[in-house]
CSV table of C-alpha atoms in Angstrom, one decimal:
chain,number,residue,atom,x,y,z
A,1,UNK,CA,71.7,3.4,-8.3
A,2,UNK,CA,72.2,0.0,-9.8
A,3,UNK,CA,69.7,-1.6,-12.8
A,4,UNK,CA,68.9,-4.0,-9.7
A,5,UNK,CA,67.9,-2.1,-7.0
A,6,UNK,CA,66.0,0.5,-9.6
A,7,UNK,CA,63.8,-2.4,-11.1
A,8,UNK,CA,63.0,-3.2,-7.3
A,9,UNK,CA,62.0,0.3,-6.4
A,10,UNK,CA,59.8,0.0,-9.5
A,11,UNK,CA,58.3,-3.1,-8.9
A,12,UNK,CA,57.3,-2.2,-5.1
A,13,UNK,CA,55.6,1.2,-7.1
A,14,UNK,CA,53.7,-0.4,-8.9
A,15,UNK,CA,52.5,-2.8,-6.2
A,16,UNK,CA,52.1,0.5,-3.5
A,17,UNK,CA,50.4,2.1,-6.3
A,18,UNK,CA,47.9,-1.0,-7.2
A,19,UNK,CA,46.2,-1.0,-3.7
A,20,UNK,CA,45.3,2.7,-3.8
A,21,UNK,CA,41.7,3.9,-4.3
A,22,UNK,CA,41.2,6.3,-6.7
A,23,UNK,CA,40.8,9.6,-4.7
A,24,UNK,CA,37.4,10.2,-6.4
A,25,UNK,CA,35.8,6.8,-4.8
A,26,UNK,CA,37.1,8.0,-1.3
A,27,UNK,CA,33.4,8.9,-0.3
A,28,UNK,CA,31.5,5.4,0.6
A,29,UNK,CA,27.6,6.0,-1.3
A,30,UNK,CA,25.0,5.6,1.3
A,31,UNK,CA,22.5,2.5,1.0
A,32,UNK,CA,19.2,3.4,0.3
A,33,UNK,CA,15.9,2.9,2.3
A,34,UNK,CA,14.5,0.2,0.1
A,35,UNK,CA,17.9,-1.8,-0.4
A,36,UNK,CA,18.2,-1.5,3.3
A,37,UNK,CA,14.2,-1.7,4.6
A,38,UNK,CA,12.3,-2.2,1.8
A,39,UNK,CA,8.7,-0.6,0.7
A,40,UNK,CA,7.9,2.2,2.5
A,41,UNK,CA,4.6,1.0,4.2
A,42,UNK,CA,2.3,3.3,6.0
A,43,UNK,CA,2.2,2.8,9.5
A,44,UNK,CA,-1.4,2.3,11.8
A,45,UNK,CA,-1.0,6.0,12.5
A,46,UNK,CA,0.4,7.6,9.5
A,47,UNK,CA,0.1,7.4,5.9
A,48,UNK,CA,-2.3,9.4,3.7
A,49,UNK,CA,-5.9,9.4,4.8
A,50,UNK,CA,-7.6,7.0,3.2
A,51,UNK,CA,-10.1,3.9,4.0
A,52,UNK,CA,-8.1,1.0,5.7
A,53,UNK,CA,-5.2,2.6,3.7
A,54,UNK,CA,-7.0,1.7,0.4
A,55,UNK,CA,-5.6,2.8,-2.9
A,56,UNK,CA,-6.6,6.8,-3.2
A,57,UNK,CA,-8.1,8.1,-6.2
A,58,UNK,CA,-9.9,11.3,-6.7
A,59,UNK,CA,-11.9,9.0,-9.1
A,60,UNK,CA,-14.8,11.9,-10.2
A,61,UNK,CA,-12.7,13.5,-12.0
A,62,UNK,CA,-10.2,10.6,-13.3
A,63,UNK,CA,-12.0,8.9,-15.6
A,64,UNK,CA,-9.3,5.7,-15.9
A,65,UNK,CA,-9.8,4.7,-12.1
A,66,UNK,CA,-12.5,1.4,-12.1
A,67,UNK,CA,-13.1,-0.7,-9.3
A,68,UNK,CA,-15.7,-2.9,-8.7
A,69,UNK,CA,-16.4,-1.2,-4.8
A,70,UNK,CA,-15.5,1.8,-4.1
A,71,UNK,CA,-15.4,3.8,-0.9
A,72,UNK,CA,-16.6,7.5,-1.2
A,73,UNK,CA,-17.2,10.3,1.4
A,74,UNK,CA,-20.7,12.5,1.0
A,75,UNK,CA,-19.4,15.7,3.8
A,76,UNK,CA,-23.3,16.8,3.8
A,77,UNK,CA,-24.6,18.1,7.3
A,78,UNK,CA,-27.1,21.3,6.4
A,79,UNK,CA,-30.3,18.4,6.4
A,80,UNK,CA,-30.0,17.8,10.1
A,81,UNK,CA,-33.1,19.2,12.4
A,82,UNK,CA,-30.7,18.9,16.0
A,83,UNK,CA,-27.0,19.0,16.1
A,84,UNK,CA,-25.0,19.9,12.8
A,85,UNK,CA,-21.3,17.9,12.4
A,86,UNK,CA,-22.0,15.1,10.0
A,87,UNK,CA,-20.0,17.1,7.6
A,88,UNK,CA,-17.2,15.3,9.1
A,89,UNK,CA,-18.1,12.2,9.0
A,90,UNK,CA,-16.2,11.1,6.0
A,91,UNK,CA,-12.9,12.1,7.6
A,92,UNK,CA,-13.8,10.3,11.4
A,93,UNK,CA,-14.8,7.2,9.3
A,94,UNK,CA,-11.4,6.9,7.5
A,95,UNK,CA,-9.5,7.9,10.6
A,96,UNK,CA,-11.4,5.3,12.6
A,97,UNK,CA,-10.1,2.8,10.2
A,98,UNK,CA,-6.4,3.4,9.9
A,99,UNK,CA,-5.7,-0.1,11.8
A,100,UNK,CA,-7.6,-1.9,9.6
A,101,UNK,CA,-5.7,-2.4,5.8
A,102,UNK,CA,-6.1,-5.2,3.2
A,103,UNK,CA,-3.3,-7.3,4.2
A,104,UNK,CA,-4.9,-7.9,8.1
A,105,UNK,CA,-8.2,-7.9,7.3
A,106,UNK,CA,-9.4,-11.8,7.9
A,107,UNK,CA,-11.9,-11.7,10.2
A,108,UNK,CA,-13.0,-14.8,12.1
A,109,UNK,CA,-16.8,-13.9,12.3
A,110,UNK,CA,-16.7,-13.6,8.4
A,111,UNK,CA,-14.4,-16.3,7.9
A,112,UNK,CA,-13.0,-13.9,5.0
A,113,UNK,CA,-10.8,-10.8,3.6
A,114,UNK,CA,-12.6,-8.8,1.5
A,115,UNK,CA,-9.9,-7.7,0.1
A,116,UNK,CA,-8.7,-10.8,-1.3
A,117,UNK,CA,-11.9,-12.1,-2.8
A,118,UNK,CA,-11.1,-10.2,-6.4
A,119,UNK,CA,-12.7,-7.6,-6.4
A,120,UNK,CA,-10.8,-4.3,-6.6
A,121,UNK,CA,-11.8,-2.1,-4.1
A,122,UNK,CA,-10.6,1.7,-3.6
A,123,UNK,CA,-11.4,5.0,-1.9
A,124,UNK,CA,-12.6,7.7,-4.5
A,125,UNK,CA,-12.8,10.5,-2.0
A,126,UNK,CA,-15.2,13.2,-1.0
A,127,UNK,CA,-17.7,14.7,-3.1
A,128,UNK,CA,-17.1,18.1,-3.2
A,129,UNK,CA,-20.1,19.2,-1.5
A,130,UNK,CA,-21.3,22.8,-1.5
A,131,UNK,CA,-22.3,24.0,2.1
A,132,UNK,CA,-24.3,26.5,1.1
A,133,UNK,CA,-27.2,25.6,-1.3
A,134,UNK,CA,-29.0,22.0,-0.7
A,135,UNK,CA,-30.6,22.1,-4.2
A,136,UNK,CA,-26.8,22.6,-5.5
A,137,UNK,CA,-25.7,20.0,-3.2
A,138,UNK,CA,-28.2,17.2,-3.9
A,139,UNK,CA,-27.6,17.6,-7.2
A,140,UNK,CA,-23.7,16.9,-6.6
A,141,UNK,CA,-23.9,13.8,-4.7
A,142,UNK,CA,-26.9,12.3,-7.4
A,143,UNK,CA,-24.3,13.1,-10.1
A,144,UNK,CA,-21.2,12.0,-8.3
A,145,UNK,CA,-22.7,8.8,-7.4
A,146,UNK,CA,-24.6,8.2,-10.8
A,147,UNK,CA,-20.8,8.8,-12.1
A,148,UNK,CA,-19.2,6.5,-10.3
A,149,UNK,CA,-22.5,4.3,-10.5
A,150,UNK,CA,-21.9,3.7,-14.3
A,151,UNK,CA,-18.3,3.2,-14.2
A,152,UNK,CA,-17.0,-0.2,-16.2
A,153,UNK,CA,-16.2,-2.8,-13.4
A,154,UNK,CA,-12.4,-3.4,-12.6
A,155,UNK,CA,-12.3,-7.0,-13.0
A,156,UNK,CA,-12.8,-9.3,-15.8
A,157,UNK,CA,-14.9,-11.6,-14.4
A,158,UNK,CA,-18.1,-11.1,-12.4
A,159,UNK,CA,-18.2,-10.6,-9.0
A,160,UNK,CA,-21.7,-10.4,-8.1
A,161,UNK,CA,-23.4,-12.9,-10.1
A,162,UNK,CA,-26.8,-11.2,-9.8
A,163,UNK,CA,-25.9,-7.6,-10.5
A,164,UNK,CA,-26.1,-8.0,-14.2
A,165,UNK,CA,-29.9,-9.6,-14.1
A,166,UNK,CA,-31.1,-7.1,-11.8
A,167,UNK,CA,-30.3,-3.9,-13.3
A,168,UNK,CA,-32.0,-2.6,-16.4
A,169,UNK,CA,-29.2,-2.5,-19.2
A,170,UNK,CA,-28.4,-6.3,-18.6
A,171,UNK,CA,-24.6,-5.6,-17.2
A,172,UNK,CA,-23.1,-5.4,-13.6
A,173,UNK,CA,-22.1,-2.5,-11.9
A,174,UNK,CA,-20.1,-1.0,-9.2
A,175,UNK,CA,-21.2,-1.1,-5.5
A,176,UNK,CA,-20.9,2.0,-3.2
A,177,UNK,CA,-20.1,2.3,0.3
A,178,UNK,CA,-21.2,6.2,1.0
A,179,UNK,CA,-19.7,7.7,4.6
A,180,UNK,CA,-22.2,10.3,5.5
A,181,UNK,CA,-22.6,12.7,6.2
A,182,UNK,CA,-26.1,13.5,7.3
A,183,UNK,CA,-29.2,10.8,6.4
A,184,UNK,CA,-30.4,13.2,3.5
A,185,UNK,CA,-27.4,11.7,1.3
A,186,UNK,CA,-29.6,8.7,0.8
A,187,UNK,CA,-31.9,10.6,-0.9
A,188,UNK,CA,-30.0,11.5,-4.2
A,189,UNK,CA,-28.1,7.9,-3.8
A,190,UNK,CA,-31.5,6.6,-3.8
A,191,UNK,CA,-32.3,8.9,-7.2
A,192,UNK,CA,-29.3,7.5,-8.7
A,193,UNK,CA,-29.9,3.3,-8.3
A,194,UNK,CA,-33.3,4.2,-9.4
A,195,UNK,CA,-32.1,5.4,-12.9
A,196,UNK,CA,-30.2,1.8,-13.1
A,197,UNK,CA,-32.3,-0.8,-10.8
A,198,UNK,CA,-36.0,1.0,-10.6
A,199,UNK,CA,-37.4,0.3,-7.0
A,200,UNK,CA,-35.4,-1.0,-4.5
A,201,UNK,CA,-36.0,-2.2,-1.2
A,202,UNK,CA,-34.4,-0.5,1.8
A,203,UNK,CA,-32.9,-2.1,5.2
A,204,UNK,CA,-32.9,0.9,7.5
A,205,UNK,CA,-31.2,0.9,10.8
A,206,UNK,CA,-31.9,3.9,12.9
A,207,UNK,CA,-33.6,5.0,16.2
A,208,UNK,CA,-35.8,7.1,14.1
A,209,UNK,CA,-38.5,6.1,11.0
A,210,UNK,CA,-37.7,9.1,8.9
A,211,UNK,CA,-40.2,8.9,7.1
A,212,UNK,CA,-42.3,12.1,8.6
A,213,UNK,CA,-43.5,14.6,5.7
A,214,UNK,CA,-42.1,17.6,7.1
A,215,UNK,CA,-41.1,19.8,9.7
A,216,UNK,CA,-42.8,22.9,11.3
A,217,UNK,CA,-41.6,25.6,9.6
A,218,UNK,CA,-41.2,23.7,5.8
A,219,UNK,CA,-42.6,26.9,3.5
A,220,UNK,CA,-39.9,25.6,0.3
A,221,UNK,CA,-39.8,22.1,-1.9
A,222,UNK,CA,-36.7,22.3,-1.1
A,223,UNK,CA,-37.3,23.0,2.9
A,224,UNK,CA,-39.4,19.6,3.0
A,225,UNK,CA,-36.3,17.4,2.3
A,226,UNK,CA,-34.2,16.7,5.8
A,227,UNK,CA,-32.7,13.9,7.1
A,228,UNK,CA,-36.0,13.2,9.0
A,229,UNK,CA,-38.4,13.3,5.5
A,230,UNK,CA,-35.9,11.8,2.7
A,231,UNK,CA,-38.1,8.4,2.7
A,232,UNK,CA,-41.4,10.3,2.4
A,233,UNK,CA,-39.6,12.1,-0.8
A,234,UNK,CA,-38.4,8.9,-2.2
A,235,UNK,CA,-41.7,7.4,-2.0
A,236,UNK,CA,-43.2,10.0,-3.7
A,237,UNK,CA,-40.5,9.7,-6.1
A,238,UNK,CA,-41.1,5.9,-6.4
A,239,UNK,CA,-37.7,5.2,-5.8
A,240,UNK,CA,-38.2,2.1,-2.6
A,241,UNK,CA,-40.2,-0.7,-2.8
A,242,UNK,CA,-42.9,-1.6,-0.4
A,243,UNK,CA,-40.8,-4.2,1.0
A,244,UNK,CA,-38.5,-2.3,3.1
A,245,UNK,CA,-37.9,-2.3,6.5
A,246,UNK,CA,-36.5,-0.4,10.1
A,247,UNK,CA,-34.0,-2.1,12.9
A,248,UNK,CA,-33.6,-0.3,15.9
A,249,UNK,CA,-36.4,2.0,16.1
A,250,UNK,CA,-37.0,3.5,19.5
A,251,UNK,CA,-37.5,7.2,18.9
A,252,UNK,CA,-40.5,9.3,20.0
A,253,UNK,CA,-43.9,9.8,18.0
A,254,UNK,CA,-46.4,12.1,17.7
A,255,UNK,CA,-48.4,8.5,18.0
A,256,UNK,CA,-49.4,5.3,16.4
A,257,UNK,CA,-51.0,7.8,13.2
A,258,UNK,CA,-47.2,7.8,12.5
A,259,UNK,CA,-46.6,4.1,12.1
A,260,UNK,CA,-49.4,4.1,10.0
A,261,UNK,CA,-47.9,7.0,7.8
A,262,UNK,CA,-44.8,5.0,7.9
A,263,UNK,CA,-46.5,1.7,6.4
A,264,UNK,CA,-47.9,3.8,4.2
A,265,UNK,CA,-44.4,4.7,3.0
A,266,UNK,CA,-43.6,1.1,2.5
A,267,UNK,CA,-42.1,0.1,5.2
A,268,UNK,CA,-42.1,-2.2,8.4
A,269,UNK,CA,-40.3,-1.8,11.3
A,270,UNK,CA,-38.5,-3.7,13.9
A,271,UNK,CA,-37.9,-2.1,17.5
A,272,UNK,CA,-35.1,-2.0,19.7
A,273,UNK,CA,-36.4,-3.8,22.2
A,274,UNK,CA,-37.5,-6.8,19.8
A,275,UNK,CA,-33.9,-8.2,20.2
A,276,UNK,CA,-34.8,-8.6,23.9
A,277,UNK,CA,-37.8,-10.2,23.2
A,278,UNK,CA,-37.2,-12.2,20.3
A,279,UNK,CA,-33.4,-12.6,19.9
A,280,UNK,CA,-30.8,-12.2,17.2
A,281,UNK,CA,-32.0,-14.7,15.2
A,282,UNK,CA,-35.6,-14.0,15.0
A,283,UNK,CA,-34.5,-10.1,13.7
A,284,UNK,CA,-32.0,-11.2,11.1
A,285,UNK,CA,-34.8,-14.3,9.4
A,286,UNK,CA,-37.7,-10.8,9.7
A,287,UNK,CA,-35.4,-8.8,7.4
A,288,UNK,CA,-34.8,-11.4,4.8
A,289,UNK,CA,-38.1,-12.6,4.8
A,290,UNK,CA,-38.7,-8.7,4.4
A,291,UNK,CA,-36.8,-7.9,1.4
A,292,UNK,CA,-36.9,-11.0,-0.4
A,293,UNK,CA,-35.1,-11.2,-3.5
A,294,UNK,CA,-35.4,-7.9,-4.2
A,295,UNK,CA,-32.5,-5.2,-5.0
A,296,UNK,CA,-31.7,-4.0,-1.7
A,297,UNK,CA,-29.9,-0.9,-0.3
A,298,UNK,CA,-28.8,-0.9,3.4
A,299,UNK,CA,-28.6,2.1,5.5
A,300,UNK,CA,-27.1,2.6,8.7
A,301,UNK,CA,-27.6,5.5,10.8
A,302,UNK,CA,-24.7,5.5,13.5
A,303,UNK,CA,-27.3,6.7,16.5
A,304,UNK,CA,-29.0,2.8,15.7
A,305,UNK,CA,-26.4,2.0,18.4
A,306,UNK,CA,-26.7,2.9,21.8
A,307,UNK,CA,-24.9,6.7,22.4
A,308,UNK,CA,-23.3,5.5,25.4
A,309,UNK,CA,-21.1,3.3,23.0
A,310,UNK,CA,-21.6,6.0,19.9
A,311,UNK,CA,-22.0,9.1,21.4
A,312,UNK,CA,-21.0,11.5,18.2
A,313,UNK,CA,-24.0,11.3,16.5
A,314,UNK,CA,-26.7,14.7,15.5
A,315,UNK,CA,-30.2,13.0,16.9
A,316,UNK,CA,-29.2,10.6,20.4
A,317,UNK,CA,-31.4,8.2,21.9
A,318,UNK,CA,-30.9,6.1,24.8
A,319,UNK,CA,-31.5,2.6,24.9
A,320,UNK,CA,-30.2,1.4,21.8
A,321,UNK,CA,-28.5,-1.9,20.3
A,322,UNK,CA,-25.0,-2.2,20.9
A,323,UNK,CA,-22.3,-2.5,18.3
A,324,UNK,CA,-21.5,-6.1,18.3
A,325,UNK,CA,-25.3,-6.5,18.0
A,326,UNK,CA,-25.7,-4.8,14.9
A,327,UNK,CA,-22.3,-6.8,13.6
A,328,UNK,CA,-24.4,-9.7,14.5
A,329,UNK,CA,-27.1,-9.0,12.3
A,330,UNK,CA,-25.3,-7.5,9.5
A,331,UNK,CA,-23.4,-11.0,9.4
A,332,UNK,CA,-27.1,-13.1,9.1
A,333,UNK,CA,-28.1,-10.2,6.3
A,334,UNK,CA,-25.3,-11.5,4.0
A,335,UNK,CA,-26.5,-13.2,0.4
A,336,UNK,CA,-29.3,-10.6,-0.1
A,337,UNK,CA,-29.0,-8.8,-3.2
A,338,UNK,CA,-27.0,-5.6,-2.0
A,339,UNK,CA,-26.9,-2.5,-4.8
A,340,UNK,CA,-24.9,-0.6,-2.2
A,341,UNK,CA,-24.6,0.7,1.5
A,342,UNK,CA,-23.8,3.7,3.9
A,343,UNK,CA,-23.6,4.8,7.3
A,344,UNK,CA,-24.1,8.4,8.2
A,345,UNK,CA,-24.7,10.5,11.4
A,346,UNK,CA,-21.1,10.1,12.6
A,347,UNK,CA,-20.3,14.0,14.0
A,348,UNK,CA,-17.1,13.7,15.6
A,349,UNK,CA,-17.3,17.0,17.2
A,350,UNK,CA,-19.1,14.8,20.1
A,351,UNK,CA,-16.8,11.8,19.9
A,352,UNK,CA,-14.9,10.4,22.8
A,353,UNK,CA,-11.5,8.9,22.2
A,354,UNK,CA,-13.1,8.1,18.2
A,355,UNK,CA,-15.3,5.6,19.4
A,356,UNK,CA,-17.6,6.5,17.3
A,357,UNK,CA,-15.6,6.6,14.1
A,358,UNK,CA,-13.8,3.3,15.1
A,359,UNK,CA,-17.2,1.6,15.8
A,360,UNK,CA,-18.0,2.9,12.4
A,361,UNK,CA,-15.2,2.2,10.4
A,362,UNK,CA,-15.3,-1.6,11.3
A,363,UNK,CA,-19.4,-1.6,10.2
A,364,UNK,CA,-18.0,-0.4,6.8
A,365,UNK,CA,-15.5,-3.3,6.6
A,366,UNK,CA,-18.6,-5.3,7.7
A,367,UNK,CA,-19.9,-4.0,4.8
A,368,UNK,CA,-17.3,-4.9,2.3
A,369,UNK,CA,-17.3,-8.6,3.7
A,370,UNK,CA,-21.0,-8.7,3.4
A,371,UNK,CA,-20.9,-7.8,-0.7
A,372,UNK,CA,-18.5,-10.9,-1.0
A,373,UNK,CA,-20.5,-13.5,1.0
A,374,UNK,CA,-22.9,-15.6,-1.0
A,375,UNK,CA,-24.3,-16.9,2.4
A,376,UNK,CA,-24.3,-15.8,6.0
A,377,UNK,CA,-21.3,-17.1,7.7
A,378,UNK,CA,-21.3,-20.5,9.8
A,379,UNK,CA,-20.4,-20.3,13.4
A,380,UNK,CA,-17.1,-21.7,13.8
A,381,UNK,CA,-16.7,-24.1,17.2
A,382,UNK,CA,-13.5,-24.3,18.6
A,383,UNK,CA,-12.0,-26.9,20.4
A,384,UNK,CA,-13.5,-28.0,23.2
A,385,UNK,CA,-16.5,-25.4,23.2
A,386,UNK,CA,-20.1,-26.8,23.9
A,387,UNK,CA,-22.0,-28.7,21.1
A,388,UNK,CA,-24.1,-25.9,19.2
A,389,UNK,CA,-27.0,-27.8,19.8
A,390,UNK,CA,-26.5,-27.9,23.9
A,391,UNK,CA,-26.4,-24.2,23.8
């Protein structure tokens, strides 16, 4: 072979051999999920169980998680006199809510998010409530929420300008949303604001007063306390004001001796025919008129709504408000000085297709939106509606 034709065949080697891949980058890496799609979001249906997909946190026992609301389950159903079930409550609540989540949650009746007014606001869980000892039990939830109750506040900067005035160490606190759970939670929720507030007034919405003294066959202190008596024991107690207040009462009495009991108790009470007879409006200026400027504690008892649009509820009564009712008034309750909420009596066992929880679920978001309003929201008019004032 001449010099000539070798130095060719080595040039052309050397060009063969530069456009080669090394044999150990043969295999082409796969792309990734979040190059290729992003964060992994949680889907309507999937995703860990927790309120409107909230940020989770078994926050009893992790002392670094603050918020400034948090959400928090109280599985309690051995208070109930009829059908048992509450205990799931809690876990119908949070399923109702899975298409619900903080970055779709503007709603046009509250002209807000309440997730984007700056507050931080997470699910802390269930209380891990004993099912077989109520004097064990009550003194769980009282302690849970007292924990919880006394956490530092997440933010900076206040976000409920009156907390800090009303409360008796002078500084702003946390606000609860409690899924019940049977009505007897209220009772050691109403023990712990006590220990920070004193006396607050309660809005009550329920078909029944719950405020009766006790049941045939009550031979234990312990025995008196149900979901029926809770508000006789807070009064003795002196945890509510006498300036609270029933919606939706339509249950059956022994007779008028127990409305007078029930005053007695501190409280007035609006029927559920009065929204027939006096509207909306009329309901929602009685309540405020009511509670005043008081601390105030709302709770909700599911069976307020009529069971043919909540039917998974432990006490049922026909003829009852229906859901976007209740919205209604919870919307014209907003600006009253709110310490914390709950809605309980959701047994799922007797759901159908979760409209119970569903129903539920969005009250609790109701909820949220009502802590951040200042004011009740304004009625928006769209475009080419009638003039509010030809209505």
């Amino acid at each position: 072979m001449s010099l000539k034709s070798f130095v060719q065949l080595a040039i052309c080697s050397l060009v063969v051999f530069a456009q080669q891949t090394p044999l150990g980058n043969t295999i082409e890496q796969p792309e990734t999920w979040l190059s290729k799609y992003g964060p992994q979001i949680d889907q309507p249906f999937s995703g860990p169980l927790s309120f409107s997909h909230l940020p989770y946190s078994r926050c009893l026992e992790d002392e670094s998680s603050q918020f400034d609301i948090a959400v928090l389950g109280m599985p309690f159903d051995t208070g109930t006199s009829y059908r048992p079930g509450a205990r799931f409550g809690p876990y119908a609540i949070r399923s109702g809510s899975r298409r619900q989540r903080e970055a779709r949650g503007y709603s046009l009746a509250w002209d807000n998010n309440p997730y984007e007014q700056g507050s931080q606001i997470i699910d802390c869980g269930d209380v891990p409530v004993i099912p077989f000892d109520n004097v064990l039990a009550m003194d769980q939830m009282q302690v849970a929420y007292s924990t919880l109750l006394n956490r530092p506040m997440a933010s900076n900067q206040s976000v409920w300008t009156q907390g800090a005035q009303l409360a008796k160490d002078g500084r702003e606190h946390p606000r609860i949303v409690s899924l019940g759970g049977d009505h007897t939670i209220v009772l050691p929720i109403l023990r712990a604001l006590n220990k920070v507030y004193g006396p607050v007034s309660v809005i009550h919405f329920d078909a029944h007063l719950d405020t009766w003294d006790g049941y045939p066959g009550t031979v234990s202190d312990q025995s008196r306390i149900t979901h029926g008596t809770f508000f006789y024991i807070a009064s003795e107690e002196g945890l509510i004001s006498n300036s609270s207040i029933h919606a939706g009462i339509r249950c059956k009495l022994v007779g008028l001796g127990d409305i007078e009991h029930d005053e007695s108790v501190g409280f007035h009470f609006i029927t559920s025919d009065d929204i027939d007879d006096h509207g909306v409006p009329a309901i929602i200026k009685r309540i405020r008129e009511r509670v005043g400027d008081t601390p105030v504690y709302l709770s909700l008892d599911i069976d307020v709504i009529d069971p043919g649009l909540a039917p998974a509820t432990g006490t049922p009564e026909a003829g009852g408000w229906t859901s976007r009712e209740v919205k209604r008034i919870i919307r014209g309750l907003a600006g009253l000085n709110f310490v914390g909420a709950d809605i309980v009596e959701v047994a799922p066992v007797y759901d159908h297709a979760e409209i119970t929880g569903t129903a539920a679920a969005d009250l609790v978001h109701d909820f949220l939106s009502m802590f951040m309003s200042q004011l009740p929201p304004t009625p928006h008019v769209l475009p080419g509606s009638w003039p509010r004032d030809e209505l």
